Amino acid sequence: MPTELRYAEPTPADPNLFVVDAEMLGMKGYGGLYILRAPKPALVETGFSHTTPKVLKALEELGIAPDDVAYIAVTHVHMDHAGGAGFLAERCPNARVICHRVGAPHLINPEKLVRSVQRAVGPLFPYYGEMKPIPEERLVIVQGGARFELGDGYALEVIDAPGHAPHHACFYEPQTRGLFTGDAVGIYRREIGFIMTTPPPSFHFEESLATLNRLRELKPEWLYFTHYGAHPEPSTLLDEYERRLRAWVGRIEAKWHELGDENEEALYTHFLEEESQSPLARLYEPHALQAEVRMNVTGVLLYLRRRRESGTDRN
Ligand SMILES: [Zn+2]
């Protein structure tokens, strides 16, 4: 094995856990995937289709033959998490792709998903690459409670984690007491803190909160963020994320009531102006900031409308 790693970054959590930076939206340290170098090696998340060559190089420098990869586990089917799954499944012919049962049909036939992502991310779509259908027999279709032994004490336990999307799962790794969070705990960058990810079409606030409680009960010692990296102090981070999420939904709800349902553009403009003053503006290019804000506002707005229509609106 080469002594210097170029593609696989070691994590502080465990000598066999590595993160690969997918350089999402052209940014370093914004989104990636994990390689767990266990006797049965596993990938958690895949990055985009165009991340696949980098993943193969990372496997090579870790001394893992593609034929030996046992599992490719995705927290959900959004393209920054599962976009590369079909491509990696082809290159790792013995790997089974672990996916939550609600999302699995989209990996078998990704056409509708790709169109939905295109609507949600708008001008950022060129970053998202493409998807390749995965033959059904390569999938292991799971729900919370499933457990995969990887050898030497490593394992992946599936935790139902709806909220960001109804088919979202997290994976708990018992040996390192770490939790692969997907998007269930937002996007975290140490220098600016949390960034919301509340996308259409199915963001659900109460389910997100219930998921955070379920994750707390596991008492993890590490959070392995897809966006981005392994962080200690999970209880502080889970509390902080919940506070930020409540505030975000609360602000949108208040402004929506103030502006009225027909003033959707004014709602976007308001939050874009606000976020342009926030630390986010230092991170994103202006067009990316605009697309992200629109996506996160739309997700909450659709949720608020659904809640009003179902008669459970508190107002
Ligand atoms: Zn994501």
Coordinates of C-alpha atoms and ligand atoms in Angstrom, one line a residue:
M1 CA 0.0 0.0 0.0
P2 CA 1.4 3.5 -0.8
T3 CA 2.3 5.4 2.3
E4 CA 0.7 8.6 1.1
L5 CA -3.0 8.7 0.4
R6 CA -4.2 11.0 -2.3
Y7 CA -7.8 10.0 -2.7
A8 CA -8.8 8.4 0.6
E9 CA -8.6 10.7 3.7
P10 CA -8.2 9.0 7.0
T11 CA -10.8 9.9 9.6
P12 CA -10.0 10.5 13.3
A13 CA -12.7 7.9 14.2
D14 CA -11.0 4.7 13.2
P15 CA -7.9 3.6 11.3
N16 CA -10.1 1.7 8.8
L17 CA -12.6 4.4 8.1
F18 CA -11.8 6.8 5.2
V19 CA -13.7 9.6 3.5
V20 CA -13.4 10.4 -0.2
D21 CA -14.1 14.0 -1.1
A22 CA -16.5 14.2 -4.1
E23 CA -15.9 17.9 -4.3
M24 CA -19.6 18.5 -4.7
L25 CA -20.6 21.8 -6.4
G26 CA -16.9 22.3 -7.1
M27 CA -16.2 22.7 -3.4
K28 CA -13.7 20.8 -1.3
G29 CA -15.1 19.3 1.9
Y30 CA -18.7 19.7 0.9
G31 CA -19.8 16.2 0.1
G32 CA -18.3 12.8 -0.1
L33 CA -18.5 9.1 0.8
Y34 CA -16.9 6.6 3.1
I35 CA -14.9 3.5 2.7
L36 CA -14.8 1.1 5.6
R37 CA -11.8 -1.2 5.2
A38 CA -13.2 -4.2 7.0
P39 CA -12.8 -7.9 6.0
K40 CA -15.9 -7.3 4.0
P41 CA -15.2 -3.8 2.7
A42 CA -18.1 -1.4 2.4
L43 CA -18.8 1.9 0.8
V44 CA -21.3 4.2 2.5
E45 CA -22.7 6.6 -0.1
T46 CA -21.3 6.9 -3.7
G47 CA -21.1 10.5 -4.7
F48 CA -22.2 11.4 -8.2
S49 CA -21.6 9.3 -11.3
H50 CA -18.5 11.4 -12.0
T51 CA -17.1 10.6 -8.6
T52 CA -16.7 6.9 -9.5
P53 CA -13.1 7.1 -11.0
K54 CA -11.9 8.8 -7.8
V55 CA -13.6 6.1 -5.6
L56 CA -11.8 3.4 -7.6
K57 CA -8.5 5.1 -7.1
A58 CA -9.2 5.4 -3.4
L59 CA -10.0 1.7 -3.2
E60 CA -6.7 0.9 -5.0
E61 CA -4.6 3.0 -2.7
L62 CA -6.2 1.3 0.3
G63 CA -5.4 -2.1 -1.1
I64 CA -9.1 -3.1 -1.7
A65 CA -9.8 -4.9 -5.0
P66 CA -13.1 -3.8 -6.6
D67 CA -14.1 -7.5 -6.7
D68 CA -13.8 -7.6 -2.9
V69 CA -16.2 -4.8 -2.1
A70 CA -19.1 -6.5 -0.3
Y71 CA -21.5 -3.6 0.1
I72 CA -22.4 -0.3 -1.3
A73 CA -24.8 1.3 1.2
V74 CA -26.8 4.5 0.3
T75 CA -28.6 6.5 2.9
H76 CA -31.1 7.7 0.3
V77 CA -31.4 7.9 -3.4
H78 CA -30.7 11.6 -4.0
M79 CA -28.1 11.9 -6.6
D80 CA -25.3 13.4 -4.4
H81 CA -25.6 10.2 -2.3
A82 CA -26.6 7.4 -4.8
G83 CA -25.8 9.0 -8.2
G84 CA -22.7 6.8 -8.5
A85 CA -24.3 3.6 -7.2
G86 CA -25.1 2.1 -10.6
F87 CA -21.6 2.9 -11.9
L88 CA -19.9 1.5 -8.8
A89 CA -22.0 -1.6 -8.8
E90 CA -20.8 -2.3 -12.3
R91 CA -17.2 -1.8 -11.4
C92 CA -17.5 -3.8 -8.1
P93 CA -19.4 -6.8 -9.5
N94 CA -19.7 -8.7 -6.2
A95 CA -21.1 -5.8 -4.2
R96 CA -24.7 -5.8 -3.0
V97 CA -26.3 -2.3 -3.0
I98 CA -28.1 -1.7 0.3
C99 CA -31.0 0.7 0.0
H100 CA -34.2 1.5 1.9
R101 CA -37.3 -0.2 0.5
V102 CA -39.0 3.1 -0.2
G103 CA -36.1 4.4 -2.3
A104 CA -35.2 1.1 -4.0
P105 CA -37.5 1.5 -7.0
H106 CA -35.7 4.6 -7.9
L107 CA -32.4 2.8 -8.2
I108 CA -33.9 0.1 -10.4
N109 CA -35.5 2.8 -12.6
P110 CA -34.0 6.2 -11.9
E111 CA -35.7 8.2 -14.7
K112 CA -38.3 9.8 -12.5
L113 CA -35.8 10.6 -9.8
V114 CA -33.4 12.3 -12.2
R115 CA -36.3 14.5 -13.4
S116 CA -37.3 15.4 -9.8
V117 CA -33.7 16.3 -8.9
Q118 CA -33.5 18.5 -12.0
R119 CA -36.6 20.4 -10.9
A120 CA -35.3 20.7 -7.3
V121 CA -31.8 21.9 -8.0
G122 CA -32.4 23.9 -11.2
P123 CA -29.2 25.6 -12.5
L124 CA -27.0 23.3 -10.4
F125 CA -28.1 20.2 -12.2
P126 CA -25.0 20.0 -14.4
Y127 CA -23.1 19.1 -11.2
Y128 CA -25.3 16.1 -10.6
G129 CA -24.1 13.8 -13.4
E130 CA -26.3 10.9 -14.4
M131 CA -27.7 7.7 -13.0
K132 CA -27.4 4.1 -14.2
P133 CA -30.2 1.6 -13.4
I134 CA -29.2 -1.2 -11.0
P135 CA -30.5 -4.7 -11.7
E136 CA -32.9 -5.6 -9.0
E137 CA -30.9 -8.8 -8.0
R138 CA -27.9 -6.6 -7.0
L139 CA -30.0 -4.7 -4.4
V140 CA -30.6 -5.6 -0.8
I141 CA -33.8 -3.8 0.0
V142 CA -34.0 -3.0 3.7
Q143 CA -35.7 -1.1 6.4
G144 CA -34.8 -0.2 10.0
G145 CA -33.4 -3.1 12.0
A146 CA -31.4 -4.8 9.2
R147 CA -27.8 -5.5 10.1
F148 CA -24.8 -6.4 7.9
E149 CA -21.7 -7.9 9.5
L150 CA -18.5 -6.8 7.9
G151 CA -16.0 -8.8 10.0
D152 CA -13.6 -7.9 12.8
G153 CA -16.5 -6.4 14.7
Y154 CA -17.5 -3.9 12.1
A155 CA -21.2 -3.8 11.0
L156 CA -23.8 -1.6 9.5
E157 CA -27.2 -1.4 11.2
V158 CA -30.0 0.3 9.3
I159 CA -31.9 3.0 11.1
D160 CA -35.1 4.4 9.6
A161 CA -34.5 8.1 9.4
P162 CA -37.3 9.8 7.4
G163 CA -37.7 13.6 7.3
H164 CA -35.2 14.9 4.7
A165 CA -37.0 12.3 2.5
P166 CA -39.4 9.5 3.4
H167 CA -36.9 6.9 2.2
H168 CA -33.9 8.2 4.2
A169 CA -32.0 5.7 6.3
C170 CA -28.9 6.2 8.5
F171 CA -26.3 3.5 9.2
Y172 CA -25.0 2.8 12.7
E173 CA -21.5 1.2 13.0
P174 CA -21.3 -0.4 16.4
Q175 CA -17.5 -1.0 16.6
T176 CA -16.7 2.7 16.2
R177 CA -20.0 3.8 17.7
G178 CA -20.5 6.0 14.7
L179 CA -23.5 7.1 12.7
F180 CA -23.5 7.7 9.0
T181 CA -26.0 10.6 8.9
G182 CA -26.7 11.1 5.2
D183 CA -28.7 14.3 5.2
A184 CA -30.7 13.5 8.4
V185 CA -28.6 15.9 10.4
G186 CA -28.1 18.6 7.7
I187 CA -24.8 19.7 6.3
Y188 CA -22.1 20.6 8.7
R189 CA -18.9 22.6 8.2
R190 CA -16.9 23.3 11.3
E191 CA -16.1 26.9 10.2
I192 CA -19.7 28.0 9.6
G193 CA -21.7 25.4 11.4
F194 CA -24.9 23.9 10.0
I195 CA -26.5 24.4 6.6
M196 CA -30.1 23.4 6.1
T197 CA -31.1 20.7 3.7
T198 CA -34.9 20.7 3.4
P199 CA -35.6 19.9 -0.2
P200 CA -38.8 19.3 -2.1
P201 CA -40.8 17.3 -2.8
S202 CA -41.1 15.4 0.5
F203 CA -39.3 17.2 3.4
H204 CA -41.3 16.6 6.6
F205 CA -40.5 18.6 9.7
E206 CA -42.0 16.4 12.5
E207 CA -40.5 13.3 11.0
S208 CA -37.1 15.0 10.9
L209 CA -37.5 15.8 14.6
A210 CA -38.6 12.3 15.5
T211 CA -35.5 11.0 13.5
L212 CA -33.2 13.2 15.5
N213 CA -34.6 11.7 18.7
R214 CA -34.1 8.2 17.3
L215 CA -30.5 9.0 16.5
R216 CA -29.9 10.4 20.0
E217 CA -31.1 7.2 21.6
L218 CA -28.2 5.3 19.9
K219 CA -25.8 7.5 21.9
P220 CA -23.3 7.6 19.1
E221 CA -19.7 8.8 19.7
W222 CA -19.2 10.0 16.2
L223 CA -21.3 11.5 13.4
Y224 CA -20.1 10.6 9.9
F225 CA -21.6 13.4 7.8
T226 CA -21.8 12.9 4.1
H227 CA -21.6 16.7 4.0
Y228 CA -18.9 16.4 5.5
G229 CA -16.5 14.3 7.6
A230 CA -16.3 12.5 10.9
H231 CA -17.1 14.7 14.0
P232 CA -17.1 13.9 17.7
E233 CA -19.6 15.4 20.2
P234 CA -22.7 14.1 18.5
S235 CA -25.1 15.1 21.3
T236 CA -24.0 18.8 21.0
L237 CA -24.3 18.6 17.2
L238 CA -27.7 16.9 17.2
D239 CA -29.1 19.6 19.6
E240 CA -27.6 22.4 17.6
Y241 CA -29.0 21.0 14.4
E242 CA -32.4 20.6 15.9
R243 CA -32.3 24.2 17.1
R244 CA -31.3 25.5 13.7
L245 CA -33.9 23.4 11.9
R246 CA -36.7 24.6 14.2
A247 CA -35.6 28.2 13.6
W248 CA -35.5 27.7 9.8
V249 CA -38.9 26.2 9.5
G250 CA -40.3 28.8 12.0
R251 CA -38.9 31.7 10.0
I252 CA -40.3 30.4 6.7
E253 CA -43.7 29.8 8.3
A254 CA -43.9 33.3 9.8
K255 CA -42.9 35.0 6.6
W256 CA -45.3 32.8 4.6
H257 CA -48.2 33.9 6.8
E258 CA -47.1 37.5 6.5
L259 CA -46.7 37.5 2.7
G260 CA -49.6 35.2 1.9
D261 CA -49.6 32.0 -0.1
E262 CA -49.6 33.7 -3.5
N263 CA -46.4 35.6 -3.0
E264 CA -44.0 32.8 -3.4
E265 CA -41.4 34.8 -5.3
A266 CA -41.3 37.4 -2.5
L267 CA -40.7 34.6 -0.1
Y268 CA -37.7 33.4 -2.0
T269 CA -36.3 37.0 -2.4
H270 CA -36.7 37.6 1.3
F271 CA -34.7 34.5 2.3
L272 CA -32.1 35.0 -0.5
E273 CA -31.5 38.5 0.9
E274 CA -31.2 37.2 4.4
E275 CA -28.9 34.3 3.5
S276 CA -26.7 36.6 1.4
Q277 CA -25.8 38.3 4.7
S278 CA -25.0 35.0 6.4
P279 CA -21.8 33.0 6.4
L280 CA -23.3 30.9 3.7
A281 CA -22.5 33.6 1.2
R282 CA -18.8 33.1 1.8
L283 CA -19.1 29.4 0.9
Y284 CA -21.3 29.4 -2.1
E285 CA -21.0 31.0 -5.5
P286 CA -23.9 33.4 -5.9
H287 CA -25.8 31.1 -8.4
A288 CA -25.3 28.2 -6.1
L289 CA -26.5 30.2 -3.1
Q290 CA -29.6 31.2 -5.0
A291 CA -30.4 27.6 -6.0
E292 CA -29.8 26.2 -2.5
V293 CA -32.0 28.8 -0.8
R294 CA -34.8 28.3 -3.4
M295 CA -34.6 24.5 -2.9
N296 CA -34.7 24.7 0.9
V297 CA -37.5 27.3 1.0
T298 CA -39.5 25.3 -1.5
G299 CA -39.2 22.1 0.5
V300 CA -40.5 23.8 3.7
L301 CA -43.2 25.6 1.8
L302 CA -44.5 22.4 0.3
Y303 CA -44.5 20.8 3.7
L304 CA -46.4 23.7 5.2
R305 CA -49.0 23.5 2.5
R306 CA -49.4 19.8 2.9
R307 CA -49.8 20.3 6.6
R308 CA -52.5 23.0 6.1
E309 CA -54.3 20.8 3.6
S310 CA -54.3 17.8 6.0
G311 CA -55.8 20.1 8.7
T312 CA -53.0 19.7 11.2
D313 CA -51.8 23.3 10.8
R314 CA -51.4 24.8 14.2
N315 CA -52.7 28.1 13.0
Ligands
ZN1 ZN -27.0 15.4 0.3

